[in-house]
Amino acid sequence: MTSFWDDVPLPIVGLYPRDGGTDHTFRHIQKKYGKPAILYTEFTSVEGVCHGATRLLTDFLFDETQRPIVAQIYGTTPSFFRQTATILCELGFDGIDINMGCPAKTVAHSGAGAALIQTPELALEIIRETKAGVADYFAGKRAKDCADISDEIALEVAHRHTLLPKEYQYQTGQKNSNGEDFLLPVSVKTRVGYNEKVAEWWTKTLLQEEPAVIAMHGRTLKQQYGGLADWEEIAKGASVVATHNQTNNTKIKFLGNGDVTTYEDAIQKVQKYGVDGILIGRSTFGNPFVFVDQNNQPSNEYQIYEIALEHARLYEETYQHGERYSFLPMRKHLGWYVKGIPQASTIRQAVFRTNTSSEVESLFKEYGLLNQSM
């Protein structure tokens, strides 16, 4: 089966999904100025979706500029993965990703995220059920037909479906350009291990269900985000996938992640470790130009702060009418933009007290961070 992944030029350099960091507005800014090849949503709990938490639909907001866009989900209940996958097809995503890499205690202690490395049979069942949920949609099932999906969520999903461009209002029995059944690809984001590094074994395990893509972070769950990412271990996973593709005539992609700081660094790691691409995480914070090579970096000293203000305005516009709206999450993004300049610490402290984009604009003007013509 072909998918959009087959049309993404190699090497792939995309945006790593991070809870509390890569929301709709952040992705919009990254795509507009950095143009990463692929974007993922923040991960969303399938248990939450199937227990009627309508607020979680905010995690599935995106705009057409962000394509290809992959929805990332996590949890431990296979039947909930199946129903959520059907919803994500109806919402018009390009693909679905299963988080098997999050090391957070609140996630891992429930058996989800990176903890799934310790329960491989459950992990494989989750992949199967997610694929089954995609097949359900293209066989005619919709959110309203899912047993554990509330009427409120089903209605909102159906409404968003009507707002999609026609080409993303996927149809029952849809075929691709090759005349094959069209199905959204299911991928996996994971780590090199739980307590120990087991990339080779774990990759072989995941390949039993042939996800379209395996993206691997070079640390174990035990390491969290400490120490250095082990790219030699990532390379072992890449080698396993390459062998599988040659043996089975498949096109599964393998992406690496961890400690990538520049576009040039990403390309070097692709060449050195045999991966199909790279996902960049922390280096993107406050810097969408991490996806741009050094020869094409912007020369306008004011531009990054103009972008920060644009980001703040978009955040406000997108979320301010929500029941639990707060400007607080935007402050950390603003703090990331403010770096490497005189009085950076003082400006960040002031930024962390702002509550509106207008206050941000006034603050930036006060410190001379915006072009006076603005």
Short mmCIF file of C-alpha atoms in Angstrom, two decimals:
data_model
loop_
_atom_site.label_atom_id
_atom_site.label_comp_id
_atom_site.label_asym_id
_atom_site.label_seq_id
_atom_site.Cartn_x
_atom_site.Cartn_y
_atom_site.Cartn_z
CA MET A 1 0.00 0.00 0.00
CA THR A 2 1.29 3.46 -0.90
CA SER A 3 0.74 6.52 1.29
CA PHE A 4 1.73 10.16 1.51
CA TRP A 5 4.99 9.02 3.13
CA ASP A 6 6.08 7.68 -0.27
CA ASP A 7 5.75 11.18 -1.73
CA VAL A 8 7.82 12.98 0.92
CA PRO A 9 11.30 13.62 -0.56
CA LEU A 10 14.25 12.02 1.21
CA PRO A 11 15.90 12.81 3.48
CA ILE A 12 12.91 13.73 5.62
CA VAL A 13 13.52 16.52 8.14
CA GLY A 14 10.42 16.99 10.26
CA LEU A 15 9.13 18.40 13.52
CA TYR A 16 9.26 16.14 16.56
CA PRO A 17 5.95 16.03 18.48
CA ARG A 18 6.16 17.22 22.07
CA ASP A 19 3.34 17.42 24.61
CA GLY A 20 2.78 20.99 25.74
CA GLY A 21 4.95 22.32 22.94
CA THR A 22 3.79 21.50 19.43
CA ASP A 23 0.21 22.75 19.41
CA HIS A 24 -1.63 24.05 16.34
CA THR A 25 -0.24 27.59 16.53
CA PHE A 26 3.36 26.44 17.07
CA ARG A 27 3.11 24.07 14.11
CA HIS A 28 1.67 26.83 11.91
CA ILE A 29 4.62 29.10 12.66
CA GLN A 30 7.16 26.30 12.16
CA LYS A 31 5.66 25.34 8.81
CA LYS A 32 5.38 28.92 7.58
CA TYR A 33 8.97 29.88 8.31
CA GLY A 34 10.91 26.62 8.57
CA LYS A 35 8.92 24.35 6.25
CA PRO A 36 9.58 21.03 8.01
CA ALA A 37 8.66 18.10 5.77
CA ILE A 38 6.27 16.54 8.28
CA LEU A 39 4.31 17.69 11.33
CA TYR A 40 2.71 15.71 14.16
CA THR A 41 0.12 16.89 16.67
CA GLU A 42 0.79 16.71 20.39
CA PHE A 43 -0.18 13.28 21.66
CA THR A 44 -3.80 12.81 22.77
CA SER A 45 -5.23 10.16 25.06
CA VAL A 46 -7.51 7.64 23.38
CA GLU A 47 -8.99 6.90 26.80
CA GLY A 48 -9.84 10.58 27.16
CA VAL A 49 -11.44 10.77 23.73
CA CYS A 50 -13.50 7.63 24.32
CA HIS A 51 -14.54 8.81 27.78
CA GLY A 52 -16.10 11.94 26.28
CA ALA A 53 -13.45 14.60 26.97
CA THR A 54 -14.49 17.06 24.25
CA ARG A 55 -11.70 19.49 25.21
CA LEU A 56 -9.22 17.00 23.73
CA LEU A 57 -10.51 17.82 20.25
CA THR A 58 -8.51 21.05 20.61
CA ASP A 59 -5.40 18.88 20.24
CA PHE A 60 -6.64 17.89 16.79
CA LEU A 61 -6.84 21.45 15.45
CA PHE A 62 -4.75 22.13 12.35
CA ASP A 63 -4.93 24.19 9.18
CA GLU A 64 -4.28 23.29 5.57
CA THR A 65 -0.84 24.94 5.55
CA GLN A 66 0.41 22.21 7.89
CA ARG A 67 0.06 19.25 5.54
CA PRO A 68 1.19 16.57 5.62
CA ILE A 69 -0.08 16.43 9.20
CA VAL A 70 -0.12 13.31 11.38
CA ALA A 71 -2.29 12.92 14.48
CA GLN A 72 -0.48 11.34 17.41
CA ILE A 73 -2.37 9.33 20.04
CA TYR A 74 -1.47 7.31 23.13
CA GLY A 75 -3.04 4.97 25.64
CA THR A 76 -3.39 1.29 26.51
CA THR A 77 -6.88 0.25 25.36
CA PRO A 78 -6.83 -1.29 21.86
CA SER A 79 -10.56 -0.79 21.24
CA PHE A 80 -10.18 2.91 22.03
CA PHE A 81 -7.32 3.19 19.54
CA ARG A 82 -9.60 1.64 16.93
CA GLN A 83 -12.41 4.13 17.51
CA THR A 84 -10.09 7.12 17.72
CA ALA A 85 -8.46 6.09 14.44
CA THR A 86 -11.88 6.21 12.78
CA ILE A 87 -12.37 9.74 14.15
CA LEU A 88 -8.98 10.86 12.84
CA CYS A 89 -9.84 9.66 9.34
CA GLU A 90 -13.07 11.68 9.52
CA LEU A 91 -11.08 14.73 10.66
CA GLY A 92 -8.98 14.52 7.49
CA PHE A 93 -5.51 13.83 8.85
CA ASP A 94 -2.84 12.49 6.50
CA GLY A 95 -1.71 9.80 8.92
CA ILE A 96 -1.95 8.45 12.46
CA ASP A 97 0.98 7.97 14.82
CA ILE A 98 1.05 5.86 17.99
CA ASN A 99 3.15 7.22 20.83
CA MET A 100 5.30 4.46 22.29
CA GLY A 101 8.03 6.82 23.44
CA CYS A 102 6.78 9.26 26.06
CA PRO A 103 8.77 8.81 29.31
CA ALA A 104 6.54 10.98 31.54
CA LYS A 105 5.57 9.22 34.77
CA THR A 106 1.89 10.05 34.36
CA VAL A 107 1.95 8.28 30.99
CA ALA A 108 4.40 5.43 31.54
CA HIS A 109 2.96 4.42 34.94
CA SER A 110 -0.35 3.71 33.20
CA GLY A 111 1.44 1.36 30.79
CA ALA A 112 1.29 3.80 27.87
CA GLY A 113 4.02 5.64 25.96
CA ALA A 114 7.47 4.11 26.33
CA ALA A 115 6.10 1.58 28.84
CA LEU A 116 4.66 -0.34 25.88
CA ILE A 117 8.21 -1.50 25.14
CA GLN A 118 7.74 -3.79 28.15
CA THR A 119 4.46 -5.19 26.84
CA PRO A 120 5.18 -6.01 23.19
CA GLU A 121 2.03 -8.09 22.63
CA LEU A 122 -0.13 -5.17 23.73
CA ALA A 123 1.91 -2.81 21.55
CA LEU A 124 1.32 -5.02 18.50
CA GLU A 125 -2.38 -5.33 19.27
CA ILE A 126 -2.63 -1.54 19.46
CA ILE A 127 -1.07 -1.21 16.00
CA ARG A 128 -3.48 -3.82 14.62
CA GLU A 129 -6.51 -2.14 16.15
CA THR A 130 -5.46 1.30 14.96
CA LYS A 131 -5.16 -0.05 11.43
CA ALA A 132 -8.55 -1.73 11.88
CA GLY A 133 -10.06 1.64 12.86
CA VAL A 134 -8.76 3.13 9.63
CA ALA A 135 -10.25 0.23 7.67
CA ASP A 136 -13.55 0.73 9.52
CA TYR A 137 -13.76 4.32 8.32
CA PHE A 138 -13.17 3.41 4.67
CA ALA A 139 -15.75 0.65 5.04
CA GLY A 140 -18.33 3.29 6.01
CA LYS A 141 -18.04 3.73 9.77
CA ARG A 142 -18.03 7.24 11.25
CA ALA A 143 -17.58 8.77 14.70
CA LYS A 144 -21.33 8.61 15.32
CA ASP A 145 -21.19 4.83 14.84
CA CYS A 146 -18.44 4.25 17.44
CA ALA A 147 -19.77 2.74 20.68
CA ASP A 148 -17.64 4.80 23.05
CA ILE A 149 -17.74 8.15 21.27
CA SER A 150 -20.10 10.71 22.80
CA ASP A 151 -22.73 12.45 20.69
CA GLU A 152 -21.05 15.78 21.39
CA ILE A 153 -17.70 14.61 20.04
CA ALA A 154 -19.34 12.86 17.06
CA LEU A 155 -21.21 16.04 16.11
CA GLU A 156 -18.07 18.20 16.33
CA VAL A 157 -16.08 15.70 14.27
CA ALA A 158 -18.81 15.58 11.62
CA HIS A 159 -18.90 19.38 11.52
CA ARG A 160 -15.13 19.68 11.06
CA HIS A 161 -15.35 17.08 8.29
CA THR A 162 -17.65 19.36 6.29
CA LEU A 163 -15.10 22.18 6.50
CA LEU A 164 -12.31 20.12 4.94
CA PRO A 165 -11.25 20.51 1.32
CA LYS A 166 -13.04 17.90 -0.76
CA GLU A 167 -9.87 15.88 -1.32
CA TYR A 168 -9.60 15.30 2.44
CA GLN A 169 -13.24 14.40 2.95
CA TYR A 170 -12.25 10.77 2.57
CA GLN A 171 -14.88 8.55 1.03
CA THR A 172 -15.99 4.99 1.69
CA GLY A 173 -14.14 2.62 -0.62
CA GLN A 174 -11.74 5.33 -1.79
CA LYS A 175 -8.92 4.27 -4.11
CA ASN A 176 -5.49 5.82 -4.60
CA SER A 177 -3.94 6.76 -7.93
CA ASN A 178 -2.75 3.17 -8.39
CA GLY A 179 -6.25 1.79 -8.01
CA GLU A 180 -5.46 0.32 -4.58
CA ASP A 181 -7.61 0.76 -1.49
CA PHE A 182 -6.78 4.12 0.10
CA LEU A 183 -5.99 3.90 3.81
CA LEU A 184 -4.32 6.35 6.17
CA PRO A 185 -0.83 5.13 7.16
CA VAL A 186 -0.23 4.17 10.79
CA SER A 187 3.22 4.92 12.24
CA VAL A 188 4.98 4.54 15.60
CA LYS A 189 7.12 6.98 17.59
CA THR A 190 9.24 5.20 20.19
CA ARG A 191 12.60 4.96 22.02
CA VAL A 192 15.63 2.69 21.89
CA GLY A 193 14.48 0.89 25.04
CA TYR A 194 12.91 1.03 28.48
CA ASN A 195 15.70 0.44 31.03
CA GLU A 196 18.19 -1.01 28.56
CA LYS A 197 18.91 -0.26 24.90
CA VAL A 198 17.17 -2.85 22.77
CA ALA A 199 16.66 -1.03 19.46
CA GLU A 200 17.32 -4.08 17.29
CA TRP A 201 14.91 -6.39 19.15
CA TRP A 202 12.25 -3.71 19.53
CA THR A 203 12.37 -2.71 15.87
CA LYS A 204 12.02 -6.34 14.79
CA THR A 205 9.04 -6.65 17.13
CA LEU A 206 7.27 -3.59 15.71
CA LEU A 207 7.90 -4.78 12.16
CA GLN A 208 5.63 -7.76 12.78
CA GLU A 209 2.74 -5.33 12.18
CA GLU A 210 4.57 -3.27 9.53
CA PRO A 211 3.84 0.31 10.55
CA ALA A 212 4.41 2.76 7.71
CA VAL A 213 7.12 4.55 9.69
CA ILE A 214 9.10 3.93 12.85
CA ALA A 215 10.60 7.03 14.45
CA MET A 216 13.08 6.29 17.23
CA HIS A 217 14.47 8.57 19.93
CA GLY A 218 18.00 7.72 21.01
CA ARG A 219 17.39 7.50 24.75
CA THR A 220 15.70 4.90 26.96
CA LEU A 221 12.72 5.72 29.12
CA LYS A 222 15.02 5.49 32.14
CA GLN A 223 17.19 8.28 30.71
CA GLN A 224 14.20 10.59 30.17
CA TYR A 225 15.89 13.50 28.34
CA GLY A 226 19.21 13.29 30.19
CA GLY A 227 22.56 12.25 28.78
CA LEU A 228 23.23 12.00 25.07
CA ALA A 229 21.06 10.36 22.45
CA ASP A 230 22.68 7.11 21.25
CA TRP A 231 22.77 7.34 17.47
CA GLU A 232 24.71 4.10 17.14
CA GLU A 233 21.72 2.39 18.73
CA ILE A 234 19.33 4.22 16.41
CA ALA A 235 21.43 2.95 13.49
CA LYS A 236 20.76 -0.63 14.60
CA GLY A 237 17.04 -0.02 14.20
CA ALA A 238 17.58 1.59 10.81
CA SER A 239 19.56 -1.46 9.67
CA VAL A 240 16.78 -3.82 10.75
CA VAL A 241 14.21 -1.84 8.74
CA ALA A 242 16.47 -1.72 5.68
CA THR A 243 16.88 -5.51 5.78
CA HIS A 244 13.14 -6.01 6.25
CA ASN A 245 12.38 -3.78 3.25
CA GLN A 246 14.82 -5.67 1.03
CA THR A 247 13.48 -9.05 2.11
CA ASN A 248 9.78 -8.22 1.94
CA ASN A 249 9.72 -5.58 -0.83
CA THR A 250 8.27 -3.01 1.56
CA LYS A 251 8.87 0.76 1.88
CA ILE A 252 8.80 1.27 5.64
CA LYS A 253 10.58 4.47 6.66
CA PHE A 254 12.84 4.80 9.69
CA LEU A 255 13.44 8.21 11.32
CA GLY A 256 15.88 9.15 14.07
CA ASN A 257 15.57 11.74 16.80
CA GLY A 258 17.68 13.21 19.57
CA ASP A 259 20.15 16.08 20.05
CA VAL A 260 19.86 17.42 16.50
CA THR A 261 20.66 21.14 16.56
CA THR A 262 20.79 22.34 12.94
CA TYR A 263 19.66 21.36 9.46
CA GLU A 264 23.26 20.50 8.57
CA ASP A 265 23.48 18.29 11.66
CA ALA A 266 20.32 16.49 10.54
CA ILE A 267 21.69 15.78 7.07
CA GLN A 268 24.99 14.53 8.49
CA LYS A 269 23.18 12.12 10.81
CA VAL A 270 21.06 10.80 7.94
CA GLN A 271 24.20 10.03 5.98
CA LYS A 272 26.14 8.59 8.89
CA TYR A 273 23.50 6.42 10.56
CA GLY A 274 21.43 5.18 7.64
CA VAL A 275 18.07 6.67 8.61
CA ASP A 276 15.52 7.97 6.11
CA GLY A 277 15.15 11.20 7.99
CA ILE A 278 15.29 13.15 11.22
CA LEU A 279 12.75 14.65 13.60
CA ILE A 280 13.98 17.79 15.37
CA GLY A 281 12.58 18.63 18.80
CA ARG A 282 13.96 21.04 21.37
CA SER A 283 16.10 22.95 18.88
CA THR A 284 12.91 24.20 17.19
CA PHE A 285 11.72 26.07 20.26
CA GLY A 286 11.88 29.76 19.43
CA ASN A 287 13.67 28.91 16.19
CA PRO A 288 11.65 27.77 13.15
CA PHE A 289 14.75 28.40 11.03
CA VAL A 290 16.40 25.26 12.39
CA PHE A 291 14.91 23.59 9.30
CA VAL A 292 16.71 26.03 6.99
CA ASP A 293 20.32 25.56 5.88
CA GLN A 294 22.89 28.12 6.98
CA ASN A 295 23.09 29.74 3.55
CA ASN A 296 19.42 30.72 3.71
CA GLN A 297 19.12 31.94 7.28
CA PRO A 298 17.26 35.30 7.61
CA SER A 299 19.39 38.43 7.94
CA ASN A 300 16.69 40.66 9.45
CA GLU A 301 17.60 41.00 13.14
CA TYR A 302 14.01 41.92 14.01
CA GLN A 303 12.37 39.00 12.20
CA ILE A 304 12.42 36.45 15.02
CA TYR A 305 10.62 38.89 17.34
CA GLU A 306 8.11 39.79 14.66
CA ILE A 307 7.49 36.04 14.34
CA ALA A 308 7.15 35.72 18.12
CA LEU A 309 4.52 38.46 18.11
CA GLU A 310 2.73 36.81 15.18
CA HIS A 311 2.76 33.55 17.14
CA ALA A 312 1.27 35.26 20.21
CA ARG A 313 -1.50 36.86 18.16
CA LEU A 314 -2.34 33.55 16.47
CA TYR A 315 -2.41 31.78 19.85
CA GLU A 316 -4.79 34.40 21.22
CA GLU A 317 -7.02 34.30 18.14
CA THR A 318 -7.18 30.50 18.15
CA TYR A 319 -7.81 29.75 21.81
CA GLN A 320 -9.21 32.84 23.55
CA HIS A 321 -12.84 31.76 23.21
CA GLY A 322 -12.21 28.40 24.88
CA GLU A 323 -13.73 27.71 28.28
CA ARG A 324 -10.34 27.19 29.93
CA TYR A 325 -8.39 29.79 27.97
CA SER A 326 -5.15 31.08 29.44
CA PHE A 327 -2.25 33.00 27.90
CA LEU A 328 0.09 31.16 30.25
CA PRO A 329 1.16 28.39 27.81
CA MET A 330 2.15 31.05 25.27
CA ARG A 331 4.61 32.63 27.69
CA LYS A 332 7.03 29.73 27.54
CA HIS A 333 7.14 29.99 23.75
CA LEU A 334 7.89 33.70 24.03
CA GLY A 335 10.64 32.90 26.50
CA TRP A 336 12.21 30.56 23.96
CA TYR A 337 12.25 33.30 21.31
CA VAL A 338 14.08 35.69 23.64
CA LYS A 339 17.67 34.51 23.74
CA GLY A 340 21.16 35.57 22.75
CA ILE A 341 20.51 39.29 23.11
CA PRO A 342 21.40 41.95 25.72
CA GLN A 343 19.06 41.88 28.72
CA ALA A 344 17.58 38.57 27.60
CA SER A 345 17.00 37.43 31.19
CA THR A 346 15.23 40.69 32.12
CA ILE A 347 13.06 40.57 28.99
CA ARG A 348 12.11 36.94 29.64
CA GLN A 349 11.03 37.80 33.17
CA ALA A 350 8.82 40.56 31.76
CA VAL A 351 7.46 38.25 29.06
CA PHE A 352 6.40 35.75 31.72
CA ARG A 353 4.10 38.42 33.16
CA THR A 354 2.26 39.20 29.91
CA ASN A 355 -1.36 38.20 29.41
CA THR A 356 -2.15 39.42 25.89
CA SER A 357 -0.44 39.79 22.54
CA SER A 358 -0.83 43.58 22.89
CA GLU A 359 1.22 43.47 26.06
CA VAL A 360 3.86 41.44 24.24
CA GLU A 361 3.96 44.00 21.42
CA SER A 362 4.39 46.88 23.88
CA LEU A 363 7.15 45.02 25.71
CA PHE A 364 9.05 44.20 22.52
CA LYS A 365 8.81 47.83 21.41
CA GLU A 366 10.05 49.00 24.79
CA TYR A 367 13.21 46.94 24.37
CA GLY A 368 13.69 47.80 20.70
CA LEU A 369 13.01 44.28 19.42
CA LEU A 370 10.59 45.31 16.69
CA ASN A 371 11.25 47.26 13.53
CA GLN A 372 10.07 50.82 14.20
CA SER A 373 7.98 50.76 11.03
CA MET A 374 5.69 48.11 12.53
#
